[in-house]
Amino acid sequence: MQTNKMLENVQTIAIIDNQFGDTGKGKFSDYFSEWADIVARGTGGNNAGHTVVINNKKRVFHLIPSGITHKNKINILGNGMVIDLKVLTQELDELEKENISYENLMISEDAHVILPYHISKDKKKNASQKKGGIGSTGRGIGPCYADKIARRGIMIRDLLDKNIFNQKIEKVKERYPNEEIDAEIILKELEPFIERIKPFIRDTISLIHDFKKQGKKILIEGAQGLLLSIEYGTYPYVTSSDCSINGTAAGVGLSAKDVDLPLGIVKFPYMTRVGAGPFPSEFDTIKSEKYCAAGYNILTELKEYNIPYTEENKNIKYNHYHENIIKLMNSDDPFLQGVGIRLAGDEYGATTGRPRRTGWTDLLLLKYAVGINGPNIILTKTDVIRFAKEFKFVVGYDNLKSFKRDLSILKNSKPKFKTFTGFDEDISEIKEYNKLPESLKQSIEFIEEFADCKVRIISVGADRNQTVFK
Ligand code: IMP
Ligand code: MG
């Protein structure tokens, strides 16, 4: 594993997302899992989705950290998470099918539990963008965290004591007058799942403190992205946890200051957002936001733009550099350009299949993210824009000097760009920074200067060895 000097004297790393999610955390969680003894996740639930390759098969996991595919690592679902037991059990089944051991899994007794009434409320209120919802993933995340903050949440440990569970459910009932909530029925449904996870329930907060003292190497795996954080994101168009370095560390029982190397991931030079909410650098934002909410998926787009594809076991394959995609990417119509980048980057939700909205990477956002998550940056998906005649970054807005979370300003801001010449070379096999195309290097140095950050790694392909250290 090539890590140059980056990991000297480092005991704890966090992989966090500096944009709106989906920047490719999975690849780097997997990459650094090899180094770590402990892999821990601190926020969110099955709203997240990371693709993991097991026995040459692609699997999407929502809860279990990527470290599970590496032998003898301890994997922790931390206190800051919200856990749907049924989904967790399904993931354990998948692992079993593939003969992957999960005996070192630990589930925090302090994590909160997503229950059926959370999901039903989320689907009714938040999921549909067409009905004015924020376009949540509909997994019950928001209502579950709302109950946590309102002090009526059900924690993992409560599942182990029927009396406590019943008492707590009584409190919940007042809050959900329109739901039929019956403690007996809920417990009965959950019983097989509870039995299944019981052996793994731990006081993970104390344990992680012990691990730290013992000098064990810890990888904290983030979820979602900074701009979706309840604390720093484009509120109210956010998820309900703090997915910054602060919430992510807190969610595993540590403090951000315990993290020796927080690595913030940035998709480059384009970025994406799923669901509703401001995305000032989006290609043709008005048309694109509506279009992406309308229920299209990857197949609709492949057919619409005449891109040949094959489909096997739900695995859709196509040439990401197909001439029609390159044409779209270089189109004068920003909406079509956005479609082209989406197809080139295969930007469709791992959890919901929704098309992701696309735009050039916003360096004002990056500057803001660096202020919170720190200066160390990983750039991902750089290979996607191969054959683009030019690529750009947003370096300012007509009405905004630095990023702020004021929706009325963000809605009306007009971006200013810095443009770089594109490249046609295949960069996916490059291993040394110096060999990257000149304009790409110039652009990397430009963003370091602009956002006062340090680019440590450039990802030039999906594979773990398609990784360039700077
Ligand atoms: P929720 O987390 O399901 O409540 O959804 C709130 C917002 O966060 C919606 O706009 C979702 O699309 C977005 N979101 C939640 N999880 C992810 C993720 O893992 N990647 C990208 N967007 C996400
Ligand atoms: Mg994802």
Tab-separated table of C-alpha atoms and ligand atoms in Angstrom:
chain	number	residue	atom	x	y	z
A	1	MET	CA	0.000	0.000	0.000
A	2	GLN	CA	1.507	3.288	-1.109
A	3	THR	CA	0.895	6.093	1.340
A	4	ASN	CA	4.198	7.996	1.155
A	5	LYS	CA	4.846	9.874	4.358
A	6	MET	CA	1.269	10.744	5.001
A	7	LEU	CA	0.634	8.129	7.658
A	8	GLU	CA	3.722	8.675	9.796
A	9	ASN	CA	2.674	9.285	13.409
A	10	VAL	CA	-0.987	8.967	12.492
A	11	GLN	CA	-3.231	6.868	14.713
A	12	THR	CA	-6.659	8.088	13.633
A	13	ILE	CA	-7.904	8.971	10.157
A	14	ALA	CA	-11.348	10.174	9.151
A	15	ILE	CA	-12.704	9.968	5.628
A	16	ILE	CA	-15.308	12.657	5.219
A	17	ASP	CA	-17.107	14.230	2.311
A	18	ASN	CA	-16.637	17.933	1.606
A	19	GLN	CA	-19.573	18.302	-0.783
A	20	PHE	CA	-23.147	16.951	-0.990
A	21	GLY	CA	-22.257	13.257	-0.618
A	22	ASP	CA	-21.370	10.665	-3.217
A	23	THR	CA	-17.796	11.772	-3.698
A	24	GLY	CA	-16.406	8.241	-3.526
A	25	LYS	CA	-15.807	7.744	0.192
A	26	GLY	CA	-16.262	4.005	-0.296
A	27	LYS	CA	-13.062	3.614	-2.278
A	28	PHE	CA	-10.964	5.397	0.326
A	29	SER	CA	-12.625	3.811	3.335
A	30	ASP	CA	-11.723	0.533	1.705
A	31	TYR	CA	-8.208	1.777	0.904
A	32	PHE	CA	-7.424	2.855	4.456
A	33	SER	CA	-9.205	-0.120	6.035
A	34	GLU	CA	-6.160	-2.115	5.088
A	35	TRP	CA	-4.071	0.146	7.317
A	36	ALA	CA	-6.556	0.334	10.209
A	37	ASP	CA	-7.299	-2.019	13.099
A	38	ILE	CA	-10.691	-0.478	13.763
A	39	VAL	CA	-13.179	0.890	11.235
A	40	ALA	CA	-15.985	2.920	12.780
A	41	ARG	CA	-18.952	4.797	11.441
A	42	GLY	CA	-20.547	7.620	13.362
A	43	THR	CA	-23.468	9.171	11.523
A	44	GLY	CA	-26.528	8.480	9.408
A	45	GLY	CA	-28.107	5.163	8.619
A	46	ASN	CA	-29.268	3.398	5.510
A	47	ASN	CA	-29.690	6.695	3.666
A	48	ALA	CA	-26.031	6.165	2.767
A	49	GLY	CA	-24.908	3.667	0.195
A	50	HIS	CA	-21.419	2.522	-0.628
A	51	THR	CA	-20.496	0.034	-3.247
A	52	VAL	CA	-18.163	-2.689	-2.064
A	53	VAL	CA	-16.670	-5.350	-4.284
A	54	ILE	CA	-16.774	-8.857	-2.739
A	55	ASN	CA	-15.594	-11.916	-4.640
A	56	ASN	CA	-15.704	-9.839	-7.822
A	57	LYS	CA	-19.333	-8.958	-7.210
A	58	LYS	CA	-20.533	-5.453	-6.582
A	59	ARG	CA	-22.597	-5.052	-3.402
A	60	VAL	CA	-24.167	-1.929	-2.029
A	61	PHE	CA	-23.945	-1.633	1.737
A	62	HIS	CA	-25.850	0.973	3.675
A	63	LEU	CA	-24.834	0.381	7.260
A	64	ILE	CA	-21.858	-1.910	7.620
A	65	PRO	CA	-18.513	-0.134	7.160
A	66	SER	CA	-16.309	-1.024	4.186
A	67	GLY	CA	-13.763	-2.503	6.578
A	68	ILE	CA	-15.854	-5.645	6.838
A	69	THR	CA	-14.262	-7.123	3.722
A	70	HIS	CA	-10.802	-6.897	5.267
A	71	LYS	CA	-9.889	-9.755	7.560
A	72	ASN	CA	-9.524	-9.312	11.321
A	73	LYS	CA	-10.650	-5.703	11.529
A	74	ILE	CA	-13.057	-4.549	14.186
A	75	ASN	CA	-16.036	-2.802	12.564
A	76	ILE	CA	-18.124	-0.468	14.693
A	77	LEU	CA	-21.582	0.976	14.128
A	78	GLY	CA	-21.241	3.999	16.374
A	79	ASN	CA	-23.393	5.795	18.906
A	80	GLY	CA	-24.286	8.562	16.448
A	81	MET	CA	-25.952	6.241	13.965
A	82	VAL	CA	-29.614	5.449	13.396
A	83	ILE	CA	-30.083	1.773	12.658
A	84	ASP	CA	-32.813	-0.097	10.819
A	85	LEU	CA	-32.473	-3.619	12.191
A	86	LYS	CA	-34.069	-5.263	9.196
A	87	VAL	CA	-31.598	-3.661	6.812
A	88	LEU	CA	-28.706	-4.547	9.091
A	89	THR	CA	-29.844	-8.168	9.197
A	90	GLN	CA	-30.086	-8.265	5.417
A	91	GLU	CA	-26.506	-7.047	5.179
A	92	LEU	CA	-25.379	-9.748	7.604
A	93	ASP	CA	-27.172	-12.311	5.411
A	94	GLU	CA	-25.289	-11.048	2.370
A	95	LEU	CA	-21.986	-11.357	4.180
A	96	GLU	CA	-22.834	-14.873	5.247
A	97	LYS	CA	-23.688	-15.833	1.677
A	98	GLU	CA	-20.269	-14.636	0.571
A	99	ASN	CA	-18.486	-16.321	3.473
A	100	ILE	CA	-17.298	-13.059	4.958
A	101	SER	CA	-16.891	-13.239	8.711
A	102	TYR	CA	-18.500	-10.528	10.799
A	103	GLU	CA	-17.596	-11.875	14.223
A	104	ASN	CA	-15.691	-8.641	14.942
A	105	LEU	CA	-18.715	-6.429	14.369
A	106	MET	CA	-19.731	-4.124	17.224
A	107	ILE	CA	-23.022	-2.267	17.436
A	108	SER	CA	-23.249	0.632	19.843
A	109	GLU	CA	-25.877	0.188	22.551
A	110	ASP	CA	-26.298	3.952	22.331
A	111	ALA	CA	-27.241	4.090	18.658
A	112	HIS	CA	-30.847	4.897	17.885
A	113	VAL	CA	-33.287	2.544	16.209
A	114	ILE	CA	-35.347	3.356	13.138
A	115	LEU	CA	-38.858	2.011	13.677
A	116	PRO	CA	-41.754	1.559	11.246
A	117	TYR	CA	-43.451	4.830	12.224
A	118	HIS	CA	-40.280	6.764	11.329
A	119	ILE	CA	-40.273	5.323	7.845
A	120	SER	CA	-43.943	5.913	7.301
A	121	LYS	CA	-43.662	9.536	8.457
A	122	ASP	CA	-40.573	10.160	6.324
A	123	LYS	CA	-42.277	8.772	3.226
A	124	LYS	CA	-45.378	10.895	3.806
A	125	LYS	CA	-43.618	14.150	4.651
A	126	ASN	CA	-40.127	14.342	3.256
A	127	ALA	CA	-39.488	11.925	0.470
A	128	SER	CA	-41.434	13.309	-2.476
A	129	GLN	CA	-39.846	16.398	-3.980
A	130	LYS	CA	-42.895	16.820	-6.163
A	131	LYS	CA	-45.057	17.321	-3.090
A	132	GLY	CA	-42.645	19.901	-1.703
A	133	GLY	CA	-40.621	17.485	0.435
A	134	ILE	CA	-36.863	17.826	0.530
A	135	GLY	CA	-36.425	14.594	-1.393
A	136	SER	CA	-35.204	12.493	1.492
A	137	THR	CA	-34.255	8.897	0.911
A	138	GLY	CA	-37.466	7.836	2.687
A	139	ARG	CA	-35.629	5.567	5.122
A	140	GLY	CA	-36.921	7.190	8.309
A	141	ILE	CA	-33.685	9.036	9.054
A	142	GLY	CA	-35.157	12.503	9.761
A	143	PRO	CA	-38.003	11.361	12.071
A	144	CYS	CA	-35.661	9.033	13.973
A	145	TYR	CA	-33.145	11.803	14.671
A	146	ALA	CA	-36.046	14.140	15.510
A	147	ASP	CA	-37.134	11.709	18.236
A	148	LYS	CA	-33.547	11.478	19.455
A	149	ILE	CA	-33.282	15.256	19.859
A	150	ALA	CA	-36.747	15.419	21.429
A	151	ARG	CA	-35.597	12.860	24.028
A	152	ARG	CA	-38.058	10.154	23.105
A	153	GLY	CA	-35.811	8.070	20.870
A	154	ILE	CA	-35.450	4.317	21.245
A	155	MET	CA	-31.864	3.206	21.636
A	156	ILE	CA	-30.412	-0.182	20.803
A	157	ARG	CA	-30.175	-1.025	24.522
A	158	ASP	CA	-33.895	-0.352	24.993
A	159	LEU	CA	-34.660	-3.303	22.764
A	160	LEU	CA	-33.221	-5.606	25.383
A	161	ASP	CA	-35.660	-4.650	28.127
A	162	LYS	CA	-39.349	-5.061	27.389
A	163	ASN	CA	-40.509	-2.778	30.212
A	164	ILE	CA	-38.313	0.104	29.185
A	165	PHE	CA	-39.287	-0.389	25.574
A	166	ASN	CA	-43.006	-0.272	26.436
A	167	GLN	CA	-42.609	2.847	28.556
A	168	LYS	CA	-40.732	4.622	25.832
A	169	ILE	CA	-43.220	3.659	23.154
A	170	GLU	CA	-45.989	5.212	25.265
A	171	LYS	CA	-44.194	8.549	24.988
A	172	VAL	CA	-43.755	8.100	21.260
A	173	LYS	CA	-47.478	7.477	20.744
A	174	GLU	CA	-48.390	11.002	21.860
A	175	ARG	CA	-46.168	12.304	19.136
A	176	TYR	CA	-47.576	10.182	16.327
A	177	PRO	CA	-51.358	10.441	16.733
A	178	ASN	CA	-51.969	9.316	13.161
A	179	GLU	CA	-49.917	6.161	13.328
A	180	GLU	CA	-51.070	2.917	14.806
A	181	ILE	CA	-48.293	2.142	17.215
A	182	ASP	CA	-48.424	-0.994	19.322
A	183	ALA	CA	-45.374	-1.923	21.374
A	184	GLU	CA	-46.250	-5.632	21.304
A	185	ILE	CA	-46.556	-5.773	17.542
A	186	ILE	CA	-43.377	-3.794	16.960
A	187	LEU	CA	-41.361	-5.952	19.333
A	188	LYS	CA	-42.742	-9.130	17.838
A	189	GLU	CA	-41.688	-8.034	14.366
A	190	LEU	CA	-38.269	-7.023	15.609
A	191	GLU	CA	-37.623	-10.124	17.679
A	192	PRO	CA	-35.755	-12.187	15.094
A	193	PHE	CA	-33.600	-9.175	14.198
A	194	ILE	CA	-32.861	-8.414	17.847
A	195	GLU	CA	-31.796	-12.004	18.433
A	196	ARG	CA	-29.519	-11.776	15.458
A	197	ILE	CA	-27.696	-8.621	16.514
A	198	LYS	CA	-27.649	-9.259	20.277
A	199	PRO	CA	-24.193	-10.877	20.321
A	200	PHE	CA	-22.699	-7.733	18.785
A	201	ILE	CA	-24.142	-5.038	21.046
A	202	ARG	CA	-21.405	-3.264	22.997
A	203	ASP	CA	-20.529	-0.141	24.925
A	204	THR	CA	-18.544	1.040	21.928
A	205	ILE	CA	-17.744	4.446	23.425
A	206	SER	CA	-15.684	2.947	26.263
A	207	LEU	CA	-14.230	0.414	23.904
A	208	ILE	CA	-12.984	2.970	21.419
A	209	HIS	CA	-11.318	4.870	24.266
A	210	ASP	CA	-9.551	1.646	25.260
A	211	PHE	CA	-8.527	0.969	21.666
A	212	LYS	CA	-7.071	4.439	21.474
A	213	LYS	CA	-5.021	3.937	24.590
A	214	GLN	CA	-3.769	0.622	23.267
A	215	GLY	CA	-2.455	2.443	20.201
A	216	LYS	CA	-4.810	0.739	17.751
A	217	LYS	CA	-5.182	2.424	14.404
A	218	ILE	CA	-8.653	3.836	13.861
A	219	LEU	CA	-10.394	4.732	10.633
A	220	ILE	CA	-13.565	6.759	10.967
A	221	GLU	CA	-15.822	6.411	7.975
A	222	GLY	CA	-18.020	9.415	7.203
A	223	ALA	CA	-21.446	9.369	5.605
A	224	GLN	CA	-23.258	11.957	3.434
A	225	GLY	CA	-21.380	15.234	3.071
A	226	LEU	CA	-20.581	18.524	4.753
A	227	LEU	CA	-23.149	20.493	2.746
A	228	LEU	CA	-25.827	18.046	3.896
A	229	SER	CA	-24.865	18.445	7.553
A	230	ILE	CA	-27.614	19.617	9.898
A	231	GLU	CA	-25.029	21.957	11.417
A	232	TYR	CA	-23.202	23.337	8.368
A	233	GLY	CA	-25.235	22.354	5.311
A	234	THR	CA	-27.871	24.112	3.217
A	235	TYR	CA	-30.518	23.916	5.950
A	236	PRO	CA	-33.327	22.803	5.769
A	237	TYR	CA	-32.233	20.887	2.660
A	238	VAL	CA	-29.955	18.656	4.661
A	239	THR	CA	-29.882	15.300	6.354
A	240	SER	CA	-30.535	15.163	10.081
A	241	SER	CA	-27.048	14.393	11.377
A	242	ASP	CA	-23.850	16.395	11.526
A	243	CYS	CA	-21.718	14.710	8.906
A	244	SER	CA	-18.788	17.109	9.349
A	245	ILE	CA	-15.614	15.995	11.093
A	246	ASN	CA	-17.187	17.095	14.375
A	247	GLY	CA	-20.353	15.000	14.209
A	248	THR	CA	-18.532	12.101	12.609
A	249	ALA	CA	-15.975	11.907	15.421
A	250	ALA	CA	-18.638	12.468	18.094
A	251	GLY	CA	-20.672	9.689	16.535
A	252	VAL	CA	-18.007	7.127	17.340
A	253	GLY	CA	-17.342	8.453	20.840
A	254	LEU	CA	-14.311	10.599	19.977
A	255	SER	CA	-13.640	14.285	19.517
A	256	ALA	CA	-12.545	15.915	16.270
A	257	LYS	CA	-9.240	16.745	17.968
A	258	ASP	CA	-8.562	13.006	18.308
A	259	VAL	CA	-8.426	12.738	14.530
A	260	ASP	CA	-4.818	13.104	13.403
A	261	LEU	CA	-5.654	13.133	9.717
A	262	PRO	CA	-9.097	14.174	8.544
A	263	LEU	CA	-9.244	13.645	4.780
A	264	GLY	CA	-11.973	15.615	3.023
A	265	ILE	CA	-13.126	14.203	-0.279
A	266	VAL	CA	-13.907	16.474	-3.198
A	267	LYS	CA	-15.255	15.388	-6.539
A	268	PHE	CA	-13.211	17.173	-9.168
A	269	PRO	CA	-13.754	19.123	-11.370
A	270	TYR	CA	-17.472	18.413	-11.284
A	271	MET	CA	-19.730	17.773	-8.312
A	272	THR	CA	-23.215	16.436	-7.661
A	273	ARG	CA	-26.218	16.731	-5.390
A	274	VAL	CA	-29.201	14.379	-4.925
A	275	GLY	CA	-32.562	15.628	-3.738
A	276	ALA	CA	-33.871	19.185	-3.430
A	277	GLY	CA	-31.994	22.251	-2.267
A	278	PRO	CA	-29.633	24.938	-3.478
A	279	PHE	CA	-26.785	23.923	-5.745
A	280	PRO	CA	-25.535	27.211	-7.133
A	281	SER	CA	-22.976	25.766	-9.535
A	282	GLU	CA	-25.467	23.326	-11.110
A	283	PHE	CA	-25.690	23.165	-14.903
A	284	ASP	CA	-28.981	24.905	-15.784
A	285	THR	CA	-30.154	24.629	-12.211
A	286	ILE	CA	-33.864	25.368	-12.682
A	287	LYS	CA	-34.397	22.791	-15.378
A	288	SER	CA	-31.991	20.260	-13.912
A	289	GLU	CA	-33.402	20.202	-10.362
A	290	LYS	CA	-36.937	19.580	-11.661
A	291	TYR	CA	-35.799	17.014	-14.194
A	292	CYS	CA	-33.800	15.031	-11.637
A	293	ALA	CA	-36.820	14.972	-9.304
A	294	ALA	CA	-39.162	13.665	-12.001
A	295	GLY	CA	-38.434	9.992	-11.521
A	296	TYR	CA	-36.055	9.322	-14.403
A	297	ASN	CA	-33.288	6.806	-13.994
A	298	ILE	CA	-30.191	5.669	-15.792
A	299	LEU	CA	-32.087	3.578	-18.352
A	300	THR	CA	-34.256	6.521	-19.372
A	301	GLU	CA	-31.164	8.552	-20.093
A	302	LEU	CA	-29.259	5.818	-21.909
A	303	LYS	CA	-32.258	5.280	-24.200
A	304	GLU	CA	-32.995	8.960	-24.685
A	305	TYR	CA	-29.445	9.730	-25.806
A	306	ASN	CA	-28.863	6.523	-27.789
A	307	ILE	CA	-26.106	5.052	-25.711
A	308	PRO	CA	-25.785	1.277	-26.164
A	309	TYR	CA	-25.765	-0.724	-22.904
A	310	THR	CA	-26.026	-4.248	-21.558
A	311	GLU	CA	-27.930	-5.330	-18.492
A	312	GLU	CA	-27.052	-8.350	-16.406
A	313	ASN	CA	-28.383	-9.002	-12.890
A	314	LYS	CA	-29.379	-5.352	-12.573
A	315	ASN	CA	-25.802	-4.428	-13.497
A	316	ILE	CA	-25.961	-1.882	-16.280
A	317	LYS	CA	-22.824	-1.528	-18.369
A	318	TYR	CA	-22.026	1.061	-21.022
A	319	ASN	CA	-19.041	2.886	-22.453
A	320	HIS	CA	-18.649	6.008	-20.329
A	321	TYR	CA	-16.636	7.626	-23.106
A	322	HIS	CA	-19.193	6.865	-25.823
A	323	GLU	CA	-19.151	9.551	-28.524
A	324	ASN	CA	-22.711	10.644	-27.677
A	325	ILE	CA	-21.717	11.186	-24.067
A	326	ILE	CA	-18.679	13.230	-25.098
A	327	LYS	CA	-20.882	15.273	-27.417
A	328	LEU	CA	-23.301	15.984	-24.564
A	329	MET	CA	-20.466	16.857	-22.215
A	330	ASN	CA	-19.177	19.421	-24.724
A	331	SER	CA	-22.609	20.793	-25.588
A	332	ASP	CA	-23.302	24.536	-25.522
A	333	ASP	CA	-26.556	23.813	-23.722
A	334	PRO	CA	-25.693	23.624	-20.014
A	335	PHE	CA	-28.562	21.233	-19.293
A	336	LEU	CA	-27.239	18.737	-21.857
A	337	GLN	CA	-23.734	19.273	-20.582
A	338	GLY	CA	-25.022	18.253	-17.151
A	339	VAL	CA	-26.595	15.099	-18.616
A	340	GLY	CA	-23.282	14.298	-20.326
A	341	ILE	CA	-21.298	14.606	-17.119
A	342	ARG	CA	-23.883	12.507	-15.274
A	343	LEU	CA	-23.551	9.738	-17.848
A	344	ALA	CA	-19.769	10.013	-17.997
A	345	GLY	CA	-19.514	9.775	-14.206
A	346	ASP	CA	-22.317	7.230	-13.792
A	347	GLU	CA	-23.946	9.561	-11.315
A	348	TYR	CA	-27.063	7.729	-10.213
A	349	GLY	CA	-27.901	7.175	-6.528
A	350	ALA	CA	-26.553	3.969	-4.972
A	351	THR	CA	-29.463	3.990	-2.513
A	352	THR	CA	-32.374	5.374	-4.542
A	353	GLY	CA	-31.247	5.135	-8.194
A	354	ARG	CA	-32.135	8.804	-8.702
A	355	PRO	CA	-30.136	10.825	-11.242
A	356	ARG	CA	-27.752	13.119	-9.426
A	357	ARG	CA	-27.762	16.813	-10.286
A	358	THR	CA	-24.417	17.927	-11.741
A	359	GLY	CA	-22.355	21.126	-11.818
A	360	TRP	CA	-18.732	22.294	-11.856
A	361	THR	CA	-16.881	22.005	-8.560
A	362	ASP	CA	-17.556	25.023	-6.425
A	363	LEU	CA	-14.394	26.384	-4.832
A	364	LEU	CA	-16.300	28.754	-2.557
A	365	LEU	CA	-17.931	25.683	-1.070
A	366	LEU	CA	-14.535	24.024	-0.841
A	367	LYS	CA	-13.082	26.977	1.046
A	368	TYR	CA	-15.992	26.783	3.471
A	369	ALA	CA	-15.527	23.016	3.885
A	370	VAL	CA	-11.800	23.416	4.541
A	371	GLY	CA	-12.646	25.833	7.361
A	372	ILE	CA	-14.554	23.040	9.102
A	373	ASN	CA	-13.061	19.740	7.968
A	374	GLY	CA	-9.471	20.913	7.613
A	375	PRO	CA	-7.023	21.345	4.757
A	376	ASN	CA	-6.277	17.765	3.687
A	377	ILE	CA	-8.045	16.885	0.486
A	378	ILE	CA	-8.596	13.858	-1.722
A	379	LEU	CA	-9.757	14.588	-5.274
A	380	THR	CA	-11.912	11.918	-6.889
A	381	LYS	CA	-13.313	11.006	-10.294
A	382	THR	CA	-10.807	13.182	-12.156
A	383	ASP	CA	-10.779	10.668	-15.010
A	384	VAL	CA	-14.468	11.286	-15.748
A	385	ILE	CA	-14.015	14.505	-17.697
A	386	ARG	CA	-11.492	13.043	-20.127
A	387	PHE	CA	-12.388	14.377	-23.608
A	388	ALA	CA	-14.104	17.480	-22.231
A	389	LYS	CA	-12.788	20.399	-24.299
A	390	GLU	CA	-12.514	22.473	-21.166
A	391	PHE	CA	-13.379	22.222	-17.497
A	392	LYS	CA	-14.209	24.864	-14.964
A	393	PHE	CA	-14.445	25.761	-11.318
A	394	VAL	CA	-16.747	28.214	-9.658
A	395	VAL	CA	-14.555	30.873	-8.082
A	396	GLY	CA	-17.226	33.318	-6.979
A	397	TYR	CA	-20.778	34.551	-7.276
A	398	ASP	CA	-22.163	37.933	-8.229
A	399	ASN	CA	-23.870	38.248	-4.828
A	400	LEU	CA	-21.585	36.266	-2.567
A	401	LYS	CA	-17.994	36.749	-1.386
A	402	SER	CA	-17.785	33.659	0.756
A	403	PHE	CA	-20.229	30.804	1.051
A	404	LYS	CA	-23.104	31.284	3.450
A	405	ARG	CA	-26.192	29.260	4.151
A	406	ASP	CA	-28.704	31.920	3.168
A	407	LEU	CA	-31.076	30.223	0.753
A	408	SER	CA	-32.466	33.432	-0.693
A	409	ILE	CA	-28.940	34.442	-1.715
A	410	LEU	CA	-27.919	30.994	-2.948
A	411	LYS	CA	-31.051	30.716	-5.086
A	412	ASN	CA	-30.212	33.805	-7.084
A	413	SER	CA	-26.469	33.669	-7.315
A	414	LYS	CA	-24.743	33.720	-10.691
A	415	PRO	CA	-21.457	31.846	-10.771
A	416	LYS	CA	-18.112	33.169	-12.017
A	417	PHE	CA	-15.792	30.575	-13.482
A	418	LYS	CA	-12.125	29.844	-13.910
A	419	THR	CA	-11.599	27.721	-17.037
A	420	PHE	CA	-8.909	25.155	-17.847
A	421	THR	CA	-8.165	23.274	-21.077
A	422	GLY	CA	-9.384	19.695	-21.093
A	423	PHE	CA	-7.275	16.599	-21.726
A	424	ASP	CA	-7.727	13.548	-23.958
A	425	GLU	CA	-5.096	11.339	-22.350
A	426	ASP	CA	-6.053	8.237	-20.459
A	427	ILE	CA	-4.942	9.140	-16.930
A	428	SER	CA	-6.275	5.988	-15.281
A	429	GLU	CA	-2.910	4.197	-15.258
A	430	ILE	CA	-0.827	7.144	-14.088
A	431	LYS	CA	0.872	6.568	-10.724
A	432	GLU	CA	2.958	9.727	-10.312
A	433	TYR	CA	1.683	13.229	-9.880
A	434	ASN	CA	4.219	14.674	-12.304
A	435	LYS	CA	2.887	12.559	-15.141
A	436	LEU	CA	-0.636	13.984	-14.943
A	437	PRO	CA	-1.685	16.325	-17.789
A	438	GLU	CA	-0.293	19.836	-17.422
A	439	SER	CA	-3.674	21.576	-17.227
A	440	LEU	CA	-4.877	19.159	-14.567
A	441	LYS	CA	-1.807	19.881	-12.435
A	442	GLN	CA	-2.273	23.605	-12.943
A	443	SER	CA	-5.879	23.330	-11.852
A	444	ILE	CA	-4.909	21.352	-8.744
A	445	GLU	CA	-2.354	23.963	-7.777
A	446	PHE	CA	-4.955	26.618	-8.441
A	447	ILE	CA	-7.476	25.118	-6.051
A	448	GLU	CA	-4.854	24.626	-3.328
A	449	GLU	CA	-4.042	28.301	-3.520
A	450	PHE	CA	-7.671	29.393	-3.790
A	451	ALA	CA	-9.091	27.294	-0.960
A	452	ASP	CA	-5.963	27.207	1.196
A	453	CYS	CA	-5.871	23.444	1.205
A	454	LYS	CA	-3.437	20.646	0.520
A	455	VAL	CA	-4.308	18.010	-2.068
A	456	ARG	CA	-2.882	14.722	-0.769
A	457	ILE	CA	-4.373	12.190	-3.157
A	458	ILE	CA	-5.854	12.227	-6.651
A	459	SER	CA	-8.095	9.332	-7.612
A	460	VAL	CA	-7.890	8.511	-11.316
A	461	GLY	CA	-10.222	5.502	-11.458
A	462	ALA	CA	-12.500	3.306	-9.369
A	463	ASP	CA	-9.887	0.687	-8.603
A	464	ARG	CA	-7.889	0.957	-5.388
A	465	ASN	CA	-4.555	1.119	-7.235
A	466	GLN	CA	-5.771	3.946	-9.466
A	467	THR	CA	-4.587	6.351	-6.813
A	468	VAL	CA	-1.953	9.083	-7.169
A	469	PHE	CA	-0.233	10.625	-4.153
A	470	LYS	CA	0.843	14.237	-4.409
B	1	IMP	P1	-32.374	11.869	4.413
B	1	IMP	O1	-30.972	11.729	4.874
B	1	IMP	O2	-32.965	10.592	3.888
B	1	IMP	O3	-33.258	12.533	5.452
B	1	IMP	O4	-32.371	12.865	3.163
B	1	IMP	C1	-32.071	14.246	3.305
B	1	IMP	C2	-31.294	14.766	2.109
B	1	IMP	O5	-29.990	14.227	2.124
B	1	IMP	C3	-31.885	14.388	0.740
B	1	IMP	O6	-31.658	15.461	-0.145
B	1	IMP	C4	-31.072	13.184	0.316
B	1	IMP	O7	-31.016	13.036	-1.078
B	1	IMP	C5	-29.710	13.551	0.893
B	1	IMP	N1	-28.904	12.358	1.213
B	1	IMP	C6	-29.044	11.535	2.260
B	1	IMP	N2	-28.114	10.573	2.250
B	1	IMP	C7	-27.344	10.790	1.172
B	1	IMP	C8	-26.176	10.133	0.632
B	1	IMP	O8	-25.654	9.147	1.159
B	1	IMP	N3	-25.660	10.693	-0.507
B	1	IMP	C9	-26.192	11.791	-1.076
B	1	IMP	N4	-27.272	12.428	-0.620
B	1	IMP	C10	-27.845	11.939	0.507
B	2	MG	MG	-23.261	7.182	-1.565
